[in-house]
Amino acid sequence: MSQLSFFDAEPMESDTPFQAWKNDEPLLLAQIVFQTGLDGTFDYLLPESLEGQLHPGMRVMVPLGRGNRPTLGYFVGETVKTVDAKLRAKLKTIQSVVDTERLLSAKMLDLARWIAEYYFCPLGTVLEAMLPAGVRGQAATRLTSVLYVDDEFQKKIEHLQKLQRDKKNEPLLTKKQIYVLETLHKSAEPLSTSELCRAAKCSQVPIQALKRLGLIRVKTIRRETAPKPLDAAPANPADSLAHTLNPEQQRALDVIVDSVRKMEHKTFLLHGVTGSGKTEVYIRAIEQVVRYDKQAIVLVPEISLTPQTVGRFKGRFPNVAVLHSHLTDAERSRQWNKIARGEIQVVVGARSAIFAPVPRLGLVIIDEEHENSFKQDTAPRYHTRDVAGKRAALESVPLVLGSATPSLESWHAAKTGRFSLLSMFHRVKGRALPSVKIVDLREAVRAGNTKGAIHRQLHAAIHDSLQRSEQVILLLNRRGFSTQILCPACGNAVRCPECDVALTHHRTEEIALCHYCDYQIPAPTKCPKCDCFGIRYAGFGTQKLELEIKSRFPDASVLRMDTDTMQGHGSHERALARFRSGEIQILLGTQMIAKGLDFPNVTLVGVINADTALHLPDFRAPERTFHLITQVAGRTGRGEKEGRVIVQTFNPDHPAILAASRHDYLQFVDKELPVREVLGYPPYTKMLRFVFRGPDENATKHIAEMFADKLRGVLQELKSGKFRLLGPAPAPLAKLRSFYRFHLHLHLDSDDLMQRVLFQTINGLKTPDAIQWIVDIDPLDML
Ligand code: ADP
Ligand code: ZN
């Protein structure tokens, strides 16, 4: 997309008076990229005054547009171009440099260019995504005046002392002043006035005098402000113990460490069942990395950034930086600078931590690599797995992808030799995977046994666990109280006028809420359409489940975890701490409880409704269902006690549910991959999704159709192998926040020509202002 242009954004009058330039003179030009709005790279003249000060990855101020508005841009490189007089006259000059150090290394700039090209996103937008706001805003730093002695200082003193001797006057320099000068001279860093006062145990008087004599000079630098103590997870002493690896772990470790040592880029897919000790393998591999004086980046889903995970790393390495989304700009910026200075051994963070500026990268790890949250849902719509792969390749280091349920993309890559597969089939210490029982909800319905969400068998199992003072996890992946508000008279469900989806009843506030746009109305007592009073609230959400559990087990302590109860900063961590301590016996919630938790006293996991994701209009629906059930089932039987799982479903014969009930990933992929291949879905095709949205349904549809025609034409012309273009069709969320949405799916059998297809189709594409569109490469969101 980086379209080179000799000009500023718009054609404009010359800034510099015309001079007699030789025609076609080669000129060294600075390439500048802007943050937003302007696509492409723009060329500027480099003033001599900045020579030697400007490095790629620094930001500059440049004049932009007709008004020469001073604008912040990124200096991304230099280019030599042959410029004729007319063009030369139009070029503008960089005004000033903003940063004292480069924000991005050469390799990170290469990575940014790759992301921009692959995801078809302006480079400026990519740079914004790579650099935390706090770093861009220089949070946690401020400009300070500092004192220093200049190089001539010895000579000046000697000169003064000579004067003093000759004239035999009152001493020009007091003992105190000389001591102050020596103190400042010896200091490794420049000191502020108050710091020098402290260091030389003096008042400001001698310092002022020395400034007047020109012996102490003043300059302004940018300094980090003192950090406030972080509320970081403390290292857990128990976590600092290394386990003796079992043979499966040892083998995986040996292979990874071999690549670390050889400094070769390879991607390993570490497929290990839940509780097989993958984290221990990561830690051991990082120990090697640290021994080579290098650093590691560990990426986990945001939801797994619990004190438990973090504590395991902190217990084993002294310098761990944790990058989670609750950091303030200042905290994040401080961490970032520490990382850039090489003071951190291990960076643990969510998605964007892949951009952490570690100076000597040795290894990248992505845990739970199948998680959808590794894909960013705003531009640049990158997948962390692919960006990590690119970064690891640029820096010649291995990448480890870990999961009990690898994404089919990664599995396919391993099967076709792009990734190396490392398998761990057994839980540590010979612990058994929990037995899974499927409860057929259809039978319950036939038996007229439909009261409540908890079937008899699940009730009995919960009862047993509570009797033995063990703990229970219940998964229901729907928040709210009733998931549908129905009118029996007219058959309507109460819907969001902005999004056209059913509203969910939230009982705590007595509202009907849209889960997509937060539209809300007081919970209706009569049908908004036909005024009938017999309105019915149906369907189960976590709020209703909580109520049912409390009435079934009045003596048990119950905690609900979903986005409604986990709003405050730290609430997630506090809730898990209460569960860990045993204060809470039954933990119920949405998928946020399904991931990564390791609680030895949990002996029962109940899946209230395994089908919530099964019927979504998304070809990955079975895969999602399989992941969720397998992951939540893996939360039990992790201690000495055996665990068991009860899965309630209306689809007991569905392959994804059957495979999950057997913890059989291979059975699942053997069924699912051929389906994908036959239907021409990823990982067998390269997929692109285009979404058009606008306030007018027909106009939006019309633009989407025109685009589809153009795209089809380009594809046919380029003869780019086989392709399949579906749509435009209304997106499953056909209306969202009062915008109508249409989408197109493009499947290519190779991605060789993807960039050309996109460029030729999108170049010159004009849509009316009201209609917006996006392209999503390798999309995960089909709604
Ligand atoms: P996974 O990440 O594969 O789910 P973990 O790394 O969390 O598994 O390991 C599960 C539990 O087993 C943890 O409590 C961990 O400390 C422990 N563990 C890991 N490796 C060993 C081992 N070799 N011997 C004994 N316990 C181990
Ligand atoms: Zn809505």
Short mmCIF file of C-alpha atoms and ligand atoms in Angstrom, two decimals, residues 496 498-499 514 516-517 519, ligand 2:
data_model
loop_
_atom_site.label_atom_id
_atom_site.label_comp_id
_atom_site.label_asym_id
_atom_site.label_seq_id
_atom_site.Cartn_x
_atom_site.Cartn_y
_atom_site.Cartn_z
CA CYS A 496 -32.82 -3.91 19.51
CA GLU A 498 -30.31 -0.43 16.27
CA CYS A 499 -29.00 -3.96 15.77
CA CYS A 514 -28.60 -5.25 23.61
CA TYR A 516 -23.94 -5.53 20.82
CA CYS A 517 -24.56 -1.82 21.30
CA TYR A 519 -29.10 -0.12 23.89
ZN ZN B 2 -28.10 -2.96 19.65
#
